[in-house]
PDB file of C-alpha atoms in Angstrom:
ATOM      1  CA  MET A   1     -29.433  -8.251  48.501  1.00  0.00           C
ATOM      2  CA  MET A   2     -31.222  -4.757  46.891  1.00  0.00           C
ATOM      3  CA  ARG A   3     -29.233  -2.818  48.872  1.00  0.00           C
ATOM      4  CA  ARG A   4     -25.973  -4.630  47.571  1.00  0.00           C
ATOM      5  CA  LEU A   5     -27.228  -4.202  43.795  1.00  0.00           C
ATOM      6  CA  ARG A   6     -28.325  -0.874  44.240  1.00  0.00           C
ATOM      7  CA  TYR A   7     -24.431   0.113  45.229  1.00  0.00           C
ATOM      8  CA  LEU A   8     -23.133  -2.180  42.396  1.00  0.00           C
ATOM      9  CA  LEU A   9     -25.677  -1.092  39.591  1.00  0.00           C
ATOM     10  CA  PRO A  10     -23.839   2.378  39.051  1.00  0.00           C
ATOM     11  CA  GLY A  11     -20.007   1.200  38.698  1.00  0.00           C
ATOM     12  CA  VAL A  12     -21.489  -1.247  36.102  1.00  0.00           C
ATOM     13  CA  ILE A  13     -23.269   1.793  34.537  1.00  0.00           C
ATOM     14  CA  SER A  14     -20.372   3.699  34.852  1.00  0.00           C
ATOM     15  CA  ALA A  15     -17.733   0.564  33.511  1.00  0.00           C
ATOM     16  CA  ILE A  16     -20.363   0.188  30.634  1.00  0.00           C
ATOM     17  CA  LEU A  17     -20.224   3.476  29.645  1.00  0.00           C
ATOM     18  CA  LEU A  18     -16.348   3.846  29.761  1.00  0.00           C
ATOM     19  CA  CYS A  19     -15.819   0.762  27.232  1.00  0.00           C
ATOM     20  CA  SER A  20     -17.747   2.651  25.003  1.00  0.00           C
ATOM     21  CA  ILE A  21     -16.159   5.534  25.056  1.00  0.00           C
ATOM     22  CA  SER A  22     -12.824   4.156  25.241  1.00  0.00           C
ATOM     23  CA  SER A  23     -13.555   2.008  22.056  1.00  0.00           C
ATOM     24  CA  THR A  24     -14.645   5.045  20.259  1.00  0.00           C
ATOM     25  CA  LEU A  25     -11.385   6.928  21.080  1.00  0.00           C
ATOM     26  CA  TRP A  26      -9.452   3.938  19.670  1.00  0.00           C
ATOM     27  CA  ALA A  27     -11.449   3.522  16.590  1.00  0.00           C
ATOM     28  CA  GLY A  28     -10.015   6.613  15.188  1.00  0.00           C
ATOM     29  CA  PRO A  29     -11.118   8.821  12.447  1.00  0.00           C
ATOM     30  CA  SER A  30     -13.017   7.681   9.786  1.00  0.00           C
ATOM     31  CA  TRP A  31     -10.668   7.811   5.997  1.00  0.00           C
ATOM     32  CA  SER A  32     -10.998   6.960   2.301  1.00  0.00           C
ATOM     33  CA  ILE A  33      -8.330   6.914  -0.356  1.00  0.00           C
ATOM     34  CA  GLU A  34      -9.274   6.456  -4.057  1.00  0.00           C
ATOM     35  CA  GLY A  35      -6.357   6.852  -7.309  1.00  0.00           C
ATOM     36  CA  GLU A  36      -4.467   5.298  -9.548  1.00  0.00           C
ATOM     37  CA  TYR A  37      -1.690   2.426  -8.384  1.00  0.00           C
ATOM     38  CA  PHE A  38       1.220   0.884 -10.244  1.00  0.00           C
ATOM     39  CA  GLU A  39       3.682  -1.618  -9.562  1.00  0.00           C
ATOM     40  CA  GLY A  40       7.419  -2.996 -10.224  1.00  0.00           C
ATOM     41  CA  CYS A  41       7.665  -6.483  -9.156  1.00  0.00           C
ATOM     42  CA  THR A  42      10.747  -9.170  -9.113  1.00  0.00           C
ATOM     43  CA  CYS A  43       8.319 -11.571 -11.646  1.00  0.00           C
ATOM     44  CA  ASN A  44       8.724 -11.786 -15.482  1.00  0.00           C
ATOM     45  CA  PRO A  45       6.292 -10.058 -17.254  1.00  0.00           C
ATOM     46  CA  GLY A  46       2.930 -11.062 -16.640  1.00  0.00           C
ATOM     47  CA  CYS A  47       3.352 -12.234 -13.186  1.00  0.00           C
ATOM     48  CA  PRO A  48       2.061 -15.419 -12.358  1.00  0.00           C
ATOM     49  CA  CYS A  49       0.870 -14.464  -9.083  1.00  0.00           C
ATOM     50  CA  LEU A  50      -1.708 -12.550 -10.444  1.00  0.00           C
ATOM     51  CA  PHE A  51      -2.956 -16.059 -11.763  1.00  0.00           C
ATOM     52  CA  GLY A  52      -2.448 -17.462  -7.973  1.00  0.00           C
ATOM     53  CA  SER A  53       0.465 -19.747  -9.331  1.00  0.00           C
ATOM     54  CA  GLU A  54       4.554 -19.473  -8.170  1.00  0.00           C
ATOM     55  CA  PRO A  55       6.682 -16.276  -8.748  1.00  0.00           C
ATOM     56  CA  THR A  56       8.939 -16.360 -11.337  1.00  0.00           C
ATOM     57  CA  HIS A  57      12.182 -16.437  -9.630  1.00  0.00           C
ATOM     58  CA  ASN A  58      13.111 -18.567  -6.688  1.00  0.00           C
ATOM     59  CA  LYS A  59       9.891 -18.228  -4.865  1.00  0.00           C
ATOM     60  CA  THR A  60      10.165 -14.691  -4.369  1.00  0.00           C
ATOM     61  CA  CYS A  61       7.585 -11.693  -5.140  1.00  0.00           C
ATOM     62  CA  LYS A  62       9.333  -8.197  -3.897  1.00  0.00           C
ATOM     63  CA  ILE A  63       7.125  -5.173  -4.959  1.00  0.00           C
ATOM     64  CA  THR A  64       7.812  -1.692  -5.339  1.00  0.00           C
ATOM     65  CA  GLY A  65       3.746  -0.533  -5.325  1.00  0.00           C
ATOM     66  CA  VAL A  66       3.078   3.322  -5.491  1.00  0.00           C
ATOM     67  CA  PHE A  67      -0.406   4.835  -4.152  1.00  0.00           C
ATOM     68  CA  ARG A  68      -1.268   7.760  -5.893  1.00  0.00           C
ATOM     69  CA  VAL A  69      -4.144   9.093  -3.987  1.00  0.00           C
ATOM     70  CA  LEU A  70      -6.390  10.982  -6.574  1.00  0.00           C
ATOM     71  CA  LYS A  71      -9.018  11.632  -3.810  1.00  0.00           C
ATOM     72  CA  GLY A  72      -8.656  11.009   0.199  1.00  0.00           C
ATOM     73  CA  ASN A  73      -9.438  12.053   3.560  1.00  0.00           C
ATOM     74  CA  TYR A  74      -8.623  11.138   7.552  1.00  0.00           C
ATOM     75  CA  GLY A  75     -11.140  12.616   9.392  1.00  0.00           C
ATOM     76  CA  GLN A  76     -11.810  16.347   8.290  1.00  0.00           C
ATOM     77  CA  HIS A  77      -8.008  16.437   6.655  1.00  0.00           C
ATOM     78  CA  ASN A  78      -7.759  16.759   2.908  1.00  0.00           C
ATOM     79  CA  LEU A  79      -5.514  14.073   1.398  1.00  0.00           C
ATOM     80  CA  ASP A  80      -5.840  14.753  -2.081  1.00  0.00           C
ATOM     81  CA  GLY A  81      -2.775  14.752  -4.374  1.00  0.00           C
ATOM     82  CA  GLN A  82      -0.453  13.372  -1.665  1.00  0.00           C
ATOM     83  CA  THR A  83       1.222   9.643  -3.246  1.00  0.00           C
ATOM     84  CA  VAL A  84       2.820   6.764  -0.409  1.00  0.00           C
ATOM     85  CA  ILE A  85       5.362   4.076  -1.754  1.00  0.00           C
ATOM     86  CA  GLY A  86       5.381   0.566  -0.292  1.00  0.00           C
ATOM     87  CA  ILE A  87       7.972  -1.927  -0.912  1.00  0.00           C
ATOM     88  CA  THR A  88       8.160  -5.053   0.348  1.00  0.00           C
ATOM     89  CA  ASP A  89       8.223  -9.023   0.120  1.00  0.00           C
ATOM     90  CA  LEU A  90       5.240 -10.277  -0.539  1.00  0.00           C
ATOM     91  CA  THR A  91       5.919 -14.039  -0.146  1.00  0.00           C
ATOM     92  CA  ALA A  92       8.037 -13.814   2.976  1.00  0.00           C
ATOM     93  CA  THR A  93       7.130 -14.775   6.222  1.00  0.00           C
ATOM     94  CA  PRO A  94       6.210 -12.187   9.003  1.00  0.00           C
ATOM     95  CA  GLU A  95       8.974 -12.987  11.077  1.00  0.00           C
ATOM     96  CA  LYS A  96      11.499 -12.380   7.751  1.00  0.00           C
ATOM     97  CA  ASN A  97       9.537  -9.947   6.330  1.00  0.00           C
ATOM     98  CA  TRP A  98      10.262  -5.782   5.808  1.00  0.00           C
ATOM     99  CA  ILE A  99       8.283  -2.544   4.622  1.00  0.00           C
ATOM    100  CA  VAL A 100       9.664   0.705   3.514  1.00  0.00           C
ATOM    101  CA  PHE A 101       7.977   3.252   2.829  1.00  0.00           C
ATOM    102  CA  TYR A 102       8.291   6.354   1.401  1.00  0.00           C
ATOM    103  CA  ILE A 103       6.122   9.666   1.941  1.00  0.00           C
ATOM    104  CA  ASN A 104       6.256  12.355   0.100  1.00  0.00           C
ATOM    105  CA  ASP A 105       7.998  15.079   2.419  1.00  0.00           C
ATOM    106  CA  LYS A 106       7.429  18.218   0.215  1.00  0.00           C
ATOM    107  CA  ALA A 107       4.099  17.580  -0.295  1.00  0.00           C
ATOM    108  CA  ALA A 108       2.345  16.545   2.917  1.00  0.00           C
ATOM    109  CA  SER A 109       1.953  18.645   6.090  1.00  0.00           C
ATOM    110  CA  ALA A 110       2.819  17.032   9.454  1.00  0.00           C
ATOM    111  CA  ILE A 111      -0.665  15.874  10.056  1.00  0.00           C
ATOM    112  CA  GLN A 112      -0.796  14.248   6.462  1.00  0.00           C
ATOM    113  CA  LYS A 113       2.211  12.353   6.719  1.00  0.00           C
ATOM    114  CA  ASN A 114       0.863  10.969  10.304  1.00  0.00           C
ATOM    115  CA  ALA A 115      -3.007  10.493   8.706  1.00  0.00           C
ATOM    116  CA  LEU A 116      -1.035   8.347   5.477  1.00  0.00           C
ATOM    117  CA  LEU A 117       1.927   6.202   8.085  1.00  0.00           C
ATOM    118  CA  ASP A 118      -1.528   5.407   9.760  1.00  0.00           C
ATOM    119  CA  ILE A 119      -3.681   4.120   6.936  1.00  0.00           C
ATOM    120  CA  PHE A 120      -0.452   2.140   5.041  1.00  0.00           C
ATOM    121  CA  LYS A 121       1.298   0.703   7.733  1.00  0.00           C
ATOM    122  CA  ASN A 122      -1.781  -0.061  10.032  1.00  0.00           C
ATOM    123  CA  HIS A 123      -4.366  -1.338   7.016  1.00  0.00           C
ATOM    124  CA  VAL A 124      -3.039  -1.161   3.517  1.00  0.00           C
ATOM    125  CA  PHE A 125      -0.254  -3.398   4.819  1.00  0.00           C
ATOM    126  CA  ARG A 126      -1.477  -5.077   7.740  1.00  0.00           C
ATOM    127  CA  PHE A 127      -1.196  -8.056   5.953  1.00  0.00           C
ATOM    128  CA  GLY A 128       2.238  -8.495   6.111  1.00  0.00           C
ATOM    129  CA  LYS A 129       2.254  -8.626   9.940  1.00  0.00           C
ATOM    130  CA  VAL A 130       5.806  -7.088   9.806  1.00  0.00           C
ATOM    131  CA  PRO A 131       7.179  -6.201  13.799  1.00  0.00           C
ATOM    132  CA  PRO A 132       7.558  -2.583  13.913  1.00  0.00           C
ATOM    133  CA  GLU A 133      11.498  -2.584  14.317  1.00  0.00           C
ATOM    134  CA  ARG A 134      11.159  -3.892  10.200  1.00  0.00           C
ATOM    135  CA  ILE A 135       9.352  -1.101   9.119  1.00  0.00           C
ATOM    136  CA  THR A 136      11.139   1.683   7.332  1.00  0.00           C
ATOM    137  CA  VAL A 137       9.536   5.178   6.818  1.00  0.00           C
ATOM    138  CA  ARG A 138      11.477   7.858   4.619  1.00  0.00           C
ATOM    139  CA  TYR A 139      10.094  11.272   4.371  1.00  0.00           C
ATOM    140  CA  LEU A 140      11.969  12.468   0.867  1.00  0.00           C
ATOM    141  CA  PRO A 141      10.482  14.276  -1.955  1.00  0.00           C
ATOM    142  CA  ILE A 142       8.958  11.753  -4.439  1.00  0.00           C
ATOM    143  CA  GLN A 143       8.193  12.781  -8.322  1.00  0.00           C
ATOM    144  CA  VAL A 144       5.641  10.601 -10.115  1.00  0.00           C
ATOM    145  CA  GLU A 145       4.739  10.866 -13.510  1.00  0.00           C
ATOM    146  CA  SER A 146       1.660   8.974 -15.186  1.00  0.00           C
ATOM    147  CA  SER A 147       0.362   9.237 -18.862  1.00  0.00           C
ATOM    148  CA  GLU A 148      -1.480   6.579 -20.856  1.00  0.00           C
ATOM    149  CA  TRP A 149       0.851   4.718 -21.263  1.00  0.00           C
ATOM    150  CA  ARG A 150       3.498   5.298 -18.915  1.00  0.00           C
ATOM    151  CA  LYS A 151       3.888   5.385 -15.159  1.00  0.00           C
ATOM    152  CA  ARG A 152       7.243   6.436 -13.321  1.00  0.00           C
ATOM    153  CA  ALA A 153       8.209   6.796  -9.689  1.00  0.00           C
ATOM    154  CA  GLU A 154      11.475   8.358  -8.823  1.00  0.00           C
ATOM    155  CA  VAL A 155      12.565   8.537  -4.713  1.00  0.00           C
ATOM    156  CA  ALA A 156      16.056  10.443  -4.293  1.00  0.00           C
ATOM    157  CA  ASN A 157      19.050   8.102  -4.905  1.00  0.00           C
ATOM    158  CA  ARG A 158      16.876   5.261  -3.767  1.00  0.00           C
ATOM    159  CA  LEU A 159      14.285   4.082  -6.150  1.00  0.00           C
ATOM    160  CA  SER A 160      13.571   4.594  -9.425  1.00  0.00           C
ATOM    161  CA  LEU A 161      10.473   2.378 -11.155  1.00  0.00           C
ATOM    162  CA  ASP A 162       9.637   3.168 -14.898  1.00  0.00           C
ATOM    163  CA  ILE A 163       7.037   0.846 -15.896  1.00  0.00           C
ATOM    164  CA  GLU A 164       5.935   1.112 -19.499  1.00  0.00           C
ATOM    165  CA  LEU A 165       1.851  -0.661 -20.522  1.00  0.00           C
ATOM    166  CA  LEU A 166       2.113  -3.224 -23.154  1.00  0.00           C
ATOM    167  CA  HIS A 167       0.206  -3.028 -26.178  1.00  0.00           C
ATOM    168  CA  GLY A 168      -2.526  -5.276 -26.787  1.00  0.00           C
ATOM    169  CA  GLN A 169      -2.237  -7.670 -30.382  1.00  0.00           C
ATOM    170  CA  GLY A 170      -6.224  -7.093 -31.036  1.00  0.00           C
ATOM    171  CA  ASP A 171      -6.519  -3.403 -30.618  1.00  0.00           C
ATOM    172  CA  PRO A 172      -3.451  -1.467 -30.465  1.00  0.00           C
ATOM    173  CA  GLY A 173      -4.874   1.132 -28.715  1.00  0.00           C
ATOM    174  CA  LYS A 174      -5.593  -0.830 -25.660  1.00  0.00           C
ATOM    175  CA  PRO A 175      -3.440  -1.926 -23.432  1.00  0.00           C
ATOM    176  CA  THR A 176      -2.775  -5.731 -22.882  1.00  0.00           C
ATOM    177  CA  GLN A 177      -5.102  -6.724 -19.646  1.00  0.00           C
ATOM    178  CA  ILE A 178      -5.957  -9.021 -17.131  1.00  0.00           C
ATOM    179  CA  VAL A 179      -9.568  -8.966 -16.315  1.00  0.00           C
ATOM    180  CA  ASN A 180     -11.154 -10.202 -13.458  1.00  0.00           C
ATOM    181  CA  LYS A 181      -8.279 -11.295 -11.517  1.00  0.00           C
ATOM    182  CA  ASN A 182      -7.456 -13.983  -9.299  1.00  0.00           C
ATOM    183  CA  PHE A 183      -5.366 -12.436  -6.499  1.00  0.00           C
ATOM    184  CA  THR A 184      -6.287 -12.411  -3.247  1.00  0.00           C
ATOM    185  CA  LEU A 185      -4.283  -9.676  -1.953  1.00  0.00           C
ATOM    186  CA  TRP A 186      -6.017  -6.306  -2.342  1.00  0.00           C
ATOM    187  CA  ALA A 187      -8.856  -7.575  -3.981  1.00  0.00           C
ATOM    188  CA  LYS A 188     -11.406  -5.889  -3.218  1.00  0.00           C
ATOM    189  CA  GLU A 189      -9.573  -2.481  -2.711  1.00  0.00           C
ATOM    190  CA  PHE A 190      -8.290  -2.665  -6.681  1.00  0.00           C
ATOM    191  CA  ASP A 191     -10.488  -2.291  -9.757  1.00  0.00           C
ATOM    192  CA  LEU A 192     -10.615  -5.730 -11.150  1.00  0.00           C
ATOM    193  CA  THR A 193      -8.860  -4.893 -14.638  1.00  0.00           C
ATOM    194  CA  LEU A 194      -5.227  -4.728 -14.057  1.00  0.00           C
ATOM    195  CA  ASP A 195      -3.063  -2.785 -17.265  1.00  0.00           C
ATOM    196  CA  MET A 196      -0.547  -4.972 -17.524  1.00  0.00           C
ATOM    197  CA  GLY A 197       3.242  -3.584 -18.335  1.00  0.00           C
ATOM    198  CA  LYS A 198       6.530  -4.266 -18.224  1.00  0.00           C
ATOM    199  CA  ALA A 199       9.608  -2.468 -16.211  1.00  0.00           C
ATOM    200  CA  VAL A 200      11.726  -0.171 -18.511  1.00  0.00           C
ATOM    201  CA  ASN A 201      13.343   0.523 -15.092  1.00  0.00           C
ATOM    202  CA  HIS A 202      13.079  -0.794 -11.762  1.00  0.00           C
ATOM    203  CA  ARG A 203      16.310  -0.202  -9.422  1.00  0.00           C
ATOM    204  CA  PHE A 204      16.032  -0.166  -5.106  1.00  0.00           C
ATOM    205  CA  HIS A 205      18.502   0.458  -2.346  1.00  0.00           C
ATOM    206  CA  GLU A 206      17.672   0.775   0.863  1.00  0.00           C
ATOM    207  CA  ASP A 207      19.746  -0.214   3.839  1.00  0.00           C
ATOM    208  CA  ASN A 208      20.380  -3.560   3.469  1.00  0.00           C
ATOM    209  CA  GLN A 209      17.719  -4.468   0.609  1.00  0.00           C
ATOM    210  CA  GLU A 210      18.936  -3.410  -3.028  1.00  0.00           C
ATOM    211  CA  TRP A 211      18.135  -5.273  -6.828  1.00  0.00           C
ATOM    212  CA  ASN A 212      17.694  -4.666 -10.187  1.00  0.00           C
ATOM    213  CA  TYR A 213      14.510  -5.422 -12.075  1.00  0.00           C
ATOM    214  CA  ASP A 214      14.817  -4.031 -15.329  1.00  0.00           C
ATOM    215  CA  GLY A 215      12.913  -5.778 -17.815  1.00  0.00           C
ATOM    216  CA  ARG A 216      10.415  -7.375 -15.121  1.00  0.00           C
ATOM    217  CA  SER A 217       6.712  -7.400 -14.476  1.00  0.00           C
ATOM    218  CA  GLY A 218       4.513  -4.167 -13.965  1.00  0.00           C
ATOM    219  CA  PHE A 219       0.937  -2.906 -14.370  1.00  0.00           C
ATOM    220  CA  ALA A 220      -1.587  -0.310 -13.066  1.00  0.00           C
ATOM    221  CA  THR A 221      -4.721  -0.124 -11.850  1.00  0.00           C
ATOM    222  CA  LYS A 222      -7.562   1.820  -9.842  1.00  0.00           C
ATOM    223  CA  PHE A 223      -7.850   1.498  -5.938  1.00  0.00           C
ATOM    224  CA  HIS A 224     -10.032   2.318  -3.262  1.00  0.00           C
ATOM    225  CA  PHE A 225      -9.384   1.965   0.589  1.00  0.00           C
ATOM    226  CA  THR A 226     -11.483   2.655   3.390  1.00  0.00           C
ATOM    227  CA  SER A 227     -11.863   2.493   6.813  1.00  0.00           C
ATOM    228  CA  ASP A 228     -15.657   1.594   6.890  1.00  0.00           C
TER     229      ASP A 228
END
């Protein structure tokens, strides 16, 4: 019996070490991204989804989410200044849902593109559980402008989003805000305060998806996602 254990023990130790090494390799590099987010969606201004209520139109809330990475890294690779846009239906079931990602072709290197795609497809938008065949990734020029009261994003001839923040009546120098939001998606990663706005322009077309949500809801906030 002791002889058999003596022969088995090295094999067991080797298997444990192999599993440990494999887990480390598959874990991938540590990463972190933080910056500004702004969004346009299907709902009327003051999107009821942000309060845990039903969407305004046809029980559907489709979003265009613009992530401006002001500070970020993927392992040793710097992601400062990158922009990723994710477009999806927050209310669709996994078997019917879809996602379109736009990554700035001119600003990102090949390594940065791969890093951003991993972060956004496998982590930030993982909640959608969208199968690979319904995920579209485009590397295209993205133009983003952000001022105190206006947030804009343009992608070739495919997307135009222009959000104007709403002035509050109590203090016209501050935007209308939702504080301590009641919205489960990205609850920990988004700032507790959302600056509410209205889409002056929100038009999109890609494959069989197309819409005009001019005049609909929008907001802006800060985000911080991390692998830890």
